[in-house]
Coordinates of C-alpha atoms in Angstrom, one line a residue:
Chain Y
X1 CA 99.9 -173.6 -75.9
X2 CA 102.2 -175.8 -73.4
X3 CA 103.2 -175.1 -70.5
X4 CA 106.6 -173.7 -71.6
X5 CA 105.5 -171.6 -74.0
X6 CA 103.4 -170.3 -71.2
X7 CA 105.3 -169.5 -68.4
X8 CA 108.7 -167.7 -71.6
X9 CA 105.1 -165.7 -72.4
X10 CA 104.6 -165.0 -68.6
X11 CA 108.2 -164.0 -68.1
X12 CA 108.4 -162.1 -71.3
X13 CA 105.1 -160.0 -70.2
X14 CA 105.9 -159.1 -66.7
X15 CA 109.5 -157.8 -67.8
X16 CA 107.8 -155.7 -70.7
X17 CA 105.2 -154.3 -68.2
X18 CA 107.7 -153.7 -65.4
X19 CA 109.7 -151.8 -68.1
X20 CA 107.6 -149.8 -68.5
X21 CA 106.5 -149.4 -65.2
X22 CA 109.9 -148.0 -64.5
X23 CA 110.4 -145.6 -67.5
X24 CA 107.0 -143.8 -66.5
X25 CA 108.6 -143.6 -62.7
X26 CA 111.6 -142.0 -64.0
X27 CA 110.6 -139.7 -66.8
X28 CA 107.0 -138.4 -65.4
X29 CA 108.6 -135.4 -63.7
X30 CA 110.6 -135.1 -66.7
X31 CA 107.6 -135.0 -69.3
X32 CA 105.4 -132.8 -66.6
X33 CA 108.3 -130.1 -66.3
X34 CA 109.3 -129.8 -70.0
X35 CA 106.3 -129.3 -71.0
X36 CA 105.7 -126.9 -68.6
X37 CA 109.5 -125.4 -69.6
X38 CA 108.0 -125.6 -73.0
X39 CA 105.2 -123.4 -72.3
X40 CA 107.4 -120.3 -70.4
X41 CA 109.4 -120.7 -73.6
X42 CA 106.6 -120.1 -76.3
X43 CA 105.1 -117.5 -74.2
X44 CA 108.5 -115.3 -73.8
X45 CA 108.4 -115.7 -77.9
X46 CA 104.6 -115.3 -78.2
X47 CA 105.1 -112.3 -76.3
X48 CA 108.0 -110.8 -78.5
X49 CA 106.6 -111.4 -81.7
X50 CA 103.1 -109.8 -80.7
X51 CA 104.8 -106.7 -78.7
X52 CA 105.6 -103.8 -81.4
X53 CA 106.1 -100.2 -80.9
X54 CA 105.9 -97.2 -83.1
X55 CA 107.4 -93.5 -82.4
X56 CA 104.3 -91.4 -83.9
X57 CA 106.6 -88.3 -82.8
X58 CA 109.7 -86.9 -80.9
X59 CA 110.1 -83.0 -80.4
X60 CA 111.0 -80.4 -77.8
X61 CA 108.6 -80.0 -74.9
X62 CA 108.0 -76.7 -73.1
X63 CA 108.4 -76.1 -69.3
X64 CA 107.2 -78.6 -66.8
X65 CA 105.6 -77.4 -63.8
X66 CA 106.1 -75.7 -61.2
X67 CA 107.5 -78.0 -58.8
X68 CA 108.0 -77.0 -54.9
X69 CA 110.9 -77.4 -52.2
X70 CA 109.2 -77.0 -48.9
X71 CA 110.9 -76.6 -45.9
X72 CA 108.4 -76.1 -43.3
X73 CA 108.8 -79.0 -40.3
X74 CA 111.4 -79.6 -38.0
X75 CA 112.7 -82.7 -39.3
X76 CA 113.4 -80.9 -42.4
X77 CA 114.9 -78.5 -41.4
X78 CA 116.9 -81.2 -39.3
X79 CA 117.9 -82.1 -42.6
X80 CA 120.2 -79.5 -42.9
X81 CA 123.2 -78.0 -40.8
X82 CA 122.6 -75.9 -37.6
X83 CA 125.1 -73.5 -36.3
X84 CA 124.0 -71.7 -33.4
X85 CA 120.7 -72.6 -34.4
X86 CA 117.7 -75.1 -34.0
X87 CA 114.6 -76.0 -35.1
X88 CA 111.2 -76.7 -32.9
X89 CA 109.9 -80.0 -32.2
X90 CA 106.0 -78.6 -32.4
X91 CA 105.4 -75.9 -35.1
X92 CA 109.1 -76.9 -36.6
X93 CA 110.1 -73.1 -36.9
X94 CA 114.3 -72.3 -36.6
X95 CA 115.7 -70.4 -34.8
X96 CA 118.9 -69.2 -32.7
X97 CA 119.9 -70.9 -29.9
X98 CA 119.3 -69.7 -26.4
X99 CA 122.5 -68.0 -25.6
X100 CA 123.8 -67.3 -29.0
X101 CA 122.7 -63.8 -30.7
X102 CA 122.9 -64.9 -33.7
X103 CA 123.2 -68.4 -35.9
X104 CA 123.0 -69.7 -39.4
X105 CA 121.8 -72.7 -40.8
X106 CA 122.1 -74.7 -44.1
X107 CA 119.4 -76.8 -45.9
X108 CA 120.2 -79.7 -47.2
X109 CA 121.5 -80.0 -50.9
X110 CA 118.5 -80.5 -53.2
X111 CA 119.6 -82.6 -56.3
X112 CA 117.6 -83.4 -59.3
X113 CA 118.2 -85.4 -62.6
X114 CA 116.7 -82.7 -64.5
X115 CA 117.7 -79.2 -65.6
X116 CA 115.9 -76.8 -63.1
X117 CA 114.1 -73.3 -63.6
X118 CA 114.1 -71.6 -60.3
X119 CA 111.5 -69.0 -60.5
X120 CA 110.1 -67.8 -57.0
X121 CA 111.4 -67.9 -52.8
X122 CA 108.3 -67.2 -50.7
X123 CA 110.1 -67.4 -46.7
X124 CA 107.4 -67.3 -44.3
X125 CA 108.1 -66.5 -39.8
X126 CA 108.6 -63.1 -38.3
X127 CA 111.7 -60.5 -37.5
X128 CA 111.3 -57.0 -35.8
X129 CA 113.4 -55.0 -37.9
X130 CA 115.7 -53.8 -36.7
X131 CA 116.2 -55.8 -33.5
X132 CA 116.1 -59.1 -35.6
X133 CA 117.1 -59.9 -38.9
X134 CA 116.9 -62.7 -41.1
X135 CA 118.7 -63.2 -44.6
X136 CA 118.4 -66.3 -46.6
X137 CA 120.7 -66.5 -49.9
X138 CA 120.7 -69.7 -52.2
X139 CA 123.3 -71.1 -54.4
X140 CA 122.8 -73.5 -57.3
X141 CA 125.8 -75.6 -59.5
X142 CA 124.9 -78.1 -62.4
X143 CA 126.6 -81.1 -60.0
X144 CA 127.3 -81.5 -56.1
X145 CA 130.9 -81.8 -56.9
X146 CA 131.0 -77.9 -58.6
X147 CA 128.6 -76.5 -55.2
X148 CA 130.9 -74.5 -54.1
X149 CA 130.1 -71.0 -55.2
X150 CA 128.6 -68.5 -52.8
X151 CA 125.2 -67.7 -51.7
X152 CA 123.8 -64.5 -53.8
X153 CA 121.0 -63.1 -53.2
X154 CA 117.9 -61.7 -55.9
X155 CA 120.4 -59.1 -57.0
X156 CA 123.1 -61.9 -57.8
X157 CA 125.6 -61.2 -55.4
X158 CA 126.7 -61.6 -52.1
X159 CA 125.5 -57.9 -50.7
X160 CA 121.9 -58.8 -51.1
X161 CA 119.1 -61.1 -49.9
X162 CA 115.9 -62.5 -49.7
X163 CA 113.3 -61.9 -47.1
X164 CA 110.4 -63.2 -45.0
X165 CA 107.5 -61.6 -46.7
X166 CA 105.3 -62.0 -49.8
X167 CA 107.2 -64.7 -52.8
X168 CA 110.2 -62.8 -54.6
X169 CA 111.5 -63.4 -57.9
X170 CA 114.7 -65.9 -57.5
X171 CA 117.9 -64.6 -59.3
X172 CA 117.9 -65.8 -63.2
X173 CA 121.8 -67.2 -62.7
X174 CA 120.6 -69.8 -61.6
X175 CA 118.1 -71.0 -63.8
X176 CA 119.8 -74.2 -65.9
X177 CA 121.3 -75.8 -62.8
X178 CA 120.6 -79.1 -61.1
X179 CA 121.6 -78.8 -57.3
X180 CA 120.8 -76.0 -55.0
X181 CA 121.0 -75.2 -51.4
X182 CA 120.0 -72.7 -48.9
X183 CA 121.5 -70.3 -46.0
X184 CA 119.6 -68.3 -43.6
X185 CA 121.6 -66.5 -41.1
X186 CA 119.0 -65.5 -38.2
X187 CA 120.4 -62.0 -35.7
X188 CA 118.8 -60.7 -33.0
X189 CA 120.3 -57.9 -30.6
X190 CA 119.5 -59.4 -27.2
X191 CA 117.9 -62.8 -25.7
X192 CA 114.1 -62.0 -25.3
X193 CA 114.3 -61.6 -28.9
X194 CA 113.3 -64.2 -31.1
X195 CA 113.1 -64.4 -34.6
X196 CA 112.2 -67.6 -36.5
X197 CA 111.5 -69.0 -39.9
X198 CA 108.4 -70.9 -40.4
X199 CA 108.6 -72.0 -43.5
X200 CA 111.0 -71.5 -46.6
X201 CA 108.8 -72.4 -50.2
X202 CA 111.2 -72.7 -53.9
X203 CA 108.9 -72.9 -56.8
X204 CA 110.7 -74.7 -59.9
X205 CA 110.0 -76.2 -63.0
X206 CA 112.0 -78.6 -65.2
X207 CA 113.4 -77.2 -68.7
X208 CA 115.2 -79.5 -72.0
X209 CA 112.1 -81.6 -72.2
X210 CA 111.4 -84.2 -75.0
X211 CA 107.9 -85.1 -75.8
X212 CA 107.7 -88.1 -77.5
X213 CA 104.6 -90.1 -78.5
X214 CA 104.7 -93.7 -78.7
X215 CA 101.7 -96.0 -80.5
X216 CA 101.6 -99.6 -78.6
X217 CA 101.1 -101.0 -81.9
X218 CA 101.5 -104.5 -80.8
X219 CA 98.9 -107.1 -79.6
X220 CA 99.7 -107.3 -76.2
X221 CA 99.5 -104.6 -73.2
X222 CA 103.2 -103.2 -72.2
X223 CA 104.4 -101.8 -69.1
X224 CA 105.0 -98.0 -69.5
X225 CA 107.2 -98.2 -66.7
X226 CA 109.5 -100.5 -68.1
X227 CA 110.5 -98.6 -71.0
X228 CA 113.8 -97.5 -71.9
X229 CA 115.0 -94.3 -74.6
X230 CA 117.9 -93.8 -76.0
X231 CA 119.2 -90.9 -77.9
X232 CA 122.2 -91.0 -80.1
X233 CA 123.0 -94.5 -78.8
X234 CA 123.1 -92.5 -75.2
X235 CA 121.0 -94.1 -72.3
X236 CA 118.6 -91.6 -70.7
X237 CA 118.2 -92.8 -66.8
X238 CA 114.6 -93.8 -65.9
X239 CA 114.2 -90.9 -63.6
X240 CA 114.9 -88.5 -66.2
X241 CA 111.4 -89.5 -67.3
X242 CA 109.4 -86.6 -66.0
X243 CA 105.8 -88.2 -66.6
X244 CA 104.8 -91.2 -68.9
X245 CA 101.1 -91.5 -69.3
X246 CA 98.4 -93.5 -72.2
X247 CA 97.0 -90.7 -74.0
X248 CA 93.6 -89.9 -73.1
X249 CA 92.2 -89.5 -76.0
X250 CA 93.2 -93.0 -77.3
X251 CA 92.7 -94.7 -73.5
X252 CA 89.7 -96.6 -74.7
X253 CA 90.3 -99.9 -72.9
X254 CA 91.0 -100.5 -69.4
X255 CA 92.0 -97.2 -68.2
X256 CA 95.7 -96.0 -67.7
X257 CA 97.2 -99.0 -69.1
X258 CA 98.9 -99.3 -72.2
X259 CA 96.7 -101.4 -74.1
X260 CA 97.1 -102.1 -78.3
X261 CA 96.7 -99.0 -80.5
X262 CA 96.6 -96.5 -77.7
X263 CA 99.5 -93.8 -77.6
X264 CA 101.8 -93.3 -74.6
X265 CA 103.0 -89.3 -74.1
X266 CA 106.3 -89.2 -72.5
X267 CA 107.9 -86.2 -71.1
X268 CA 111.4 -86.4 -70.6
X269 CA 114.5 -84.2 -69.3
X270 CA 117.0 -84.1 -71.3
X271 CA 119.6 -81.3 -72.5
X272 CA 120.7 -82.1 -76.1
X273 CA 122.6 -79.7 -78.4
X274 CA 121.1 -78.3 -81.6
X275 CA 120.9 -80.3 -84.8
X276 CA 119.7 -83.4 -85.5
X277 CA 119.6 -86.3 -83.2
X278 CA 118.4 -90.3 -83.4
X279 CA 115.4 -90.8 -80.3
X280 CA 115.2 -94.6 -79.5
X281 CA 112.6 -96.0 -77.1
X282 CA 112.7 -99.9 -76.5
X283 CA 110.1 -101.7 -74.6
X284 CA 110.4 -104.7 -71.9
X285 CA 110.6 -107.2 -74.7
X286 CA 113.1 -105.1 -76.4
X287 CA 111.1 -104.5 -79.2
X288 CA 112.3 -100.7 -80.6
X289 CA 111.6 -97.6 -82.8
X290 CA 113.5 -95.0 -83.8
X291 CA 112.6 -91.5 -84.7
X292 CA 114.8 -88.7 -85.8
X293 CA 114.7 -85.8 -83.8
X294 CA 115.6 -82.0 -85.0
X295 CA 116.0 -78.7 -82.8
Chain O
X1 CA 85.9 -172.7 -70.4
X2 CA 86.1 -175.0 -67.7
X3 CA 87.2 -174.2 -64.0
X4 CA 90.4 -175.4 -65.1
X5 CA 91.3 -173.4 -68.0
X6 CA 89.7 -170.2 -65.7
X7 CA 92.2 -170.9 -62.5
X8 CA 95.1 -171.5 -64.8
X9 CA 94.7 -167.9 -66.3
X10 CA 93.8 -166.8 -63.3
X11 CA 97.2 -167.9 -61.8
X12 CA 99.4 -166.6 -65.1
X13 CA 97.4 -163.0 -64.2
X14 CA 98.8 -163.3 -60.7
X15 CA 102.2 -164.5 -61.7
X16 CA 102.6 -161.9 -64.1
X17 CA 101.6 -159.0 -61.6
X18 CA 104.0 -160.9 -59.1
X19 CA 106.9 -161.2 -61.3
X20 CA 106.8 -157.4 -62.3
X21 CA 106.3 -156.3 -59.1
X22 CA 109.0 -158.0 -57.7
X23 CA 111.3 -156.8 -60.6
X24 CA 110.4 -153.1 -59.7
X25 CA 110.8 -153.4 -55.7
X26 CA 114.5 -154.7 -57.0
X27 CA 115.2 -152.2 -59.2
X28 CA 113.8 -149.5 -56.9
X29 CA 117.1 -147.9 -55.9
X30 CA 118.7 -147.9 -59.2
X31 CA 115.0 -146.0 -60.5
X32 CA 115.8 -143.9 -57.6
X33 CA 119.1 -142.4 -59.0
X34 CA 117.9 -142.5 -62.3
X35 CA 115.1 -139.9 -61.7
X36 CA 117.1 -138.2 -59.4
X37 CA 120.0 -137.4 -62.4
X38 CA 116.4 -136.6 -65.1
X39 CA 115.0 -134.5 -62.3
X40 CA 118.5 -132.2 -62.2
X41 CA 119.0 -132.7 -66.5
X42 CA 115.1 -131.7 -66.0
X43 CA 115.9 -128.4 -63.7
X44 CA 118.7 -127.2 -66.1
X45 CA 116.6 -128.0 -68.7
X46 CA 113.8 -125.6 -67.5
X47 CA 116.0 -123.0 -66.8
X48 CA 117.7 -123.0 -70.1
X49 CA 114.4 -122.5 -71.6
X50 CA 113.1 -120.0 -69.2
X51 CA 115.8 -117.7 -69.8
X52 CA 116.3 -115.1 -72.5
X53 CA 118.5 -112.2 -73.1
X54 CA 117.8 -109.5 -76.2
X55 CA 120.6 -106.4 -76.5
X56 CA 118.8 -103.2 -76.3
X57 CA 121.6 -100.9 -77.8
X58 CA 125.2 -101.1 -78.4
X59 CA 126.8 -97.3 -78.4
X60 CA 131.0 -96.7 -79.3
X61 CA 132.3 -94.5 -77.3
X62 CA 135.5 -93.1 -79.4
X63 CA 136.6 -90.8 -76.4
X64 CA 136.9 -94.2 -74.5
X65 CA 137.6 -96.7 -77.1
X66 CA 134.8 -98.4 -75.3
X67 CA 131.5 -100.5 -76.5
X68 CA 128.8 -100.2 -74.5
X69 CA 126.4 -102.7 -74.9
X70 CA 122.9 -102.5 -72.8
X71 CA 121.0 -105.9 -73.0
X72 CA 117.1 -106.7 -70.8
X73 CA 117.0 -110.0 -69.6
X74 CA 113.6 -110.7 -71.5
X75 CA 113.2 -114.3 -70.2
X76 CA 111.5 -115.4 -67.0
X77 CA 115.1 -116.8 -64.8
X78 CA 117.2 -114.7 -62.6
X79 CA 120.3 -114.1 -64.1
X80 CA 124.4 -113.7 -62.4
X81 CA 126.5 -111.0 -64.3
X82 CA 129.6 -112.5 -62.9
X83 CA 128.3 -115.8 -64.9
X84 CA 127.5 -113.8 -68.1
X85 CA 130.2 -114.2 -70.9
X86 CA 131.1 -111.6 -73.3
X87 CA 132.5 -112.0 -76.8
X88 CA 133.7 -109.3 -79.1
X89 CA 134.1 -110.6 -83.4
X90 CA 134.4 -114.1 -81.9
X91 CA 136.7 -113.5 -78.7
X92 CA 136.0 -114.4 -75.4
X93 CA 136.9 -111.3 -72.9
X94 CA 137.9 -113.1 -69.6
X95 CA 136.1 -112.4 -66.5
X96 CA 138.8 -111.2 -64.7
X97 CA 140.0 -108.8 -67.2
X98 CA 140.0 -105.4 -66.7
X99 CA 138.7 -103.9 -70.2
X100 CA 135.3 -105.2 -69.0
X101 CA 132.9 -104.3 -67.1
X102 CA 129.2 -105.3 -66.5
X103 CA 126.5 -104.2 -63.8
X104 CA 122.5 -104.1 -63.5
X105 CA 121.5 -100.8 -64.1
X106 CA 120.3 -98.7 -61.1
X107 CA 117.3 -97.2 -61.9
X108 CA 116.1 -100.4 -63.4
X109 CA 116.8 -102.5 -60.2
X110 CA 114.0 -102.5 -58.4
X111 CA 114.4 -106.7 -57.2
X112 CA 116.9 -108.5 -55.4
X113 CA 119.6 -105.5 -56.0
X114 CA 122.5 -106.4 -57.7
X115 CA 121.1 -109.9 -59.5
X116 CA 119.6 -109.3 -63.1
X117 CA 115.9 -109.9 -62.5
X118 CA 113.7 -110.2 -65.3
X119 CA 113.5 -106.7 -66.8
X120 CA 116.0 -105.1 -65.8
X121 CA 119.2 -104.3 -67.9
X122 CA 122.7 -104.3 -67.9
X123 CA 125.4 -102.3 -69.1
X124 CA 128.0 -104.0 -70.5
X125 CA 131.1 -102.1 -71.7
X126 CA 134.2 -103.7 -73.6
X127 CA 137.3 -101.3 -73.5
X128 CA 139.1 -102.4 -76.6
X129 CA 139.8 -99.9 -79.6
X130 CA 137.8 -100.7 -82.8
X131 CA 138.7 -100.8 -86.5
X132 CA 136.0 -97.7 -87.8
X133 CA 136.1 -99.5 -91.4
X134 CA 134.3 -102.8 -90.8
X135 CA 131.3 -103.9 -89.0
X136 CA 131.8 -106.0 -85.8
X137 CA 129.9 -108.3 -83.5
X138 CA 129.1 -108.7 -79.8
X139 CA 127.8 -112.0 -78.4
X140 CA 126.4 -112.5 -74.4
X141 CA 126.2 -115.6 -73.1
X142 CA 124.2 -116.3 -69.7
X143 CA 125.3 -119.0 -67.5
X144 CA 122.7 -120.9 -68.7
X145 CA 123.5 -120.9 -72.6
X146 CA 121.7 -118.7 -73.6
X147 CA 122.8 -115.7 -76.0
X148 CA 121.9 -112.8 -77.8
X149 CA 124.6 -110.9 -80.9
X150 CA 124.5 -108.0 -82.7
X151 CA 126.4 -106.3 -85.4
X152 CA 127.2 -103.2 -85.0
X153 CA 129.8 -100.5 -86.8
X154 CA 131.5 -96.8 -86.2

């Protein structure tokens, strides 16, 4: 080979190499993150087409509970609204203010996402009858906005009321309502007198449940958490979903997660009308079932 | 081979190697923007892929003359609603118009509030009266491309 031949060869060579020198400089990041883009991309599919879910069944649910308010320390009660009244720093008891003779006081407004049962009121302190007294009366609405009734008491009106004592049976006007609140108005007939409420106890539970059963019947494990329902095309809000738990019975692997082929039971509060209605649960990789649902 | 013919290949090894060198220290800066413009086609890239949207349930509300339309983002990318498009049977509804709305859903916010985290869902709801008799499609479009449609009908 001559010498010219040699040194085009040369020339020829080193551009070729430095070529592709260059190309791998530039397009390495570019190879390393695609393929790593190509992975998150097969595994978001991967993860759809193996996720499944099956409704096994969708019914009404009987009463959950019972559920407690407790008012019993003194920033609770701090919660609510003193007139002429205060609560304790160490045992958290209420009651009237120094000079005053008598004062009242107002919880704060409970409110719940789910349709309420009140059953009992169990008020715990003391009062010497009859230079003390203390009357507590509740009122309940289905929203804040319509809390504005007045407080009855276990007869259902305004002329009666609920003691300290042993747990009384709360009014049934009440039961199917969402929002409550509480008024204790504390009397005494002189200063050295001193009446006080421990402790104020509401037992509840939640009514319009739906019990649904859902089979994971995919390959991979779901979040129970991250499911959503739907019935009649109507979004039910997460924290309507009173419990959502694997069913023992099929909790074979790893315990309390949602593995393949074991059930979930959900419990949810929900008030629907009578008739038949379409139950939709969709799970975090919006996989879905529907069920038809009949009161 | 003798001596000779070994320091002459010796010497075209060490020119070749010296030549190419030389050509990439020269061409260093223009490499340098190069990979600079793959390494942001890369990042979009990435995200694009990363990203996916699936629409959960589409509800009309006749009382409203409203679609609601909930979608999960299902992908792995954080997502802006104000960057999502939505089109109803083909047409766009502008951002700014008022017969749409769109916002994560509370109770399934549980990250950086008010971005769409993977997970969580969105309401979407498109105030614009619908003919009962045929069967209609909504399309949502993430800032990065990427969409999901359904038909739907009332």
């Amino acid at each position: 080979m001559g010498f010219n031949s040699l040194a085009t060869f040369v020339i020829l060579f080193s551009i070729g190499m430095s070529m592709i020198v260059g190309f791998l400089l530039v397009y390495k990041d570019y190879f390393v993150r695609s393929s790593v883009s190509l992975d998150s991309r097969q595994e978001i599919s991967r993860q759809k087409l193996n996720s499944d879910i099956e409704i096994q069944s969708a019914g009404l649910g009987s009463e959950v509970g019972p559920y407690e308010i407790i008012i019993e320390n003194q920033s609770q009660f701090e919660e609510g609204i003193f007139d002429n009244t205060t609560a304790t720093e160490n045992s958290g008891y209420l009651r009237i203010d120094q000079e005053n003779l008598s004062g009242s006081w107002y919880s704060d407004i409970y409110e719940f996402n789910q349709t309420l049962n009140f059953s009992k009121i169990e008020i715990s302190g003391s009062v010497t009858v009859p230079q003390e007294n203390i009357s507590i009366k509740i009122r309940t609405a289905k929203t804040i906005q319509k809390l504005t009734g007045d407080f009855i008491g276990p007869d259902g009106t305004t002329n009666t009321n609920y003691t300290i004592g042993s747990s009384q049976d709360i009014y049934q006007s009440h039961d199917g309502d969402k929002v409550i609140q509480i008024k204790a108005i504390l009397e005494r007939e002189s200063d050295i007198r001193e009446p006080q409420i421990d402790k104020i106890n509401i037992t509840y539970k939640i009514t319009d449940v739906i019990n649904l059963t859902i089979k994971n019947s995919g390959k991979i494990r779901l979040d129970k958490e991250i499911m959503d329902y739907f019935i009649d095309g109507e979004r039910i809000n997460r924290t309507q979903v009173i419990s959502s738990e694997v069913d023992e019975t099929t909790d074979i692997l790893n315990p309390k997660l949602w593995d393949p082929e074991e059930n979930l039971n959900v419990l949810i509060s929900k008030n629907i009308s009578s008739g038949s209605h379409i139950m939709s649960a969709v799970n975090e990789h919006s996989q879905k079932d529907y069920e038809t649902l009949t009161t | 081979m003798g001596f000779s013919g070994l320091a002459s290949q010796l010497i075209m090894f060490l020119a070749v190697i010296t030549i190419a060198s030389g050509i990439v220290i020269i061409l260093n800066g223009s490499m340098n923007d190069a990979t600079s413009t793959i390494t942001t086609q890369t990042d979009t890239l990435t995200l694009t892929m990363k990203t996916d949207v699936t629409i959960d349930m589409i509800t009309y509300n006749n009382n409203e003359n409203a679609t609601y339309v909930y979608i999960k983002n299902t992908g792995k990318t954080k997502l802006k609603v104000n960057e999502t498009d939505i089109y109803m049977n083909g047409y766009r509804i502008p951002r700014n118009m008022t017969n749409r709305s769109i916002e994560v859903l509370q109770d399934t916010d549980t990250i950086n509030t008010g971005t769409w985290d993977p997970k969580e869902q969105v309401l979407v709801k498109v105030f614009q009266e619908l003919n009962s008799t045929s069967t209609h499609k909504v399309t949502i479009t993430t800032q990065y491309d990427v969409q999901d449609s359904e038909e739907f009908s009332i």
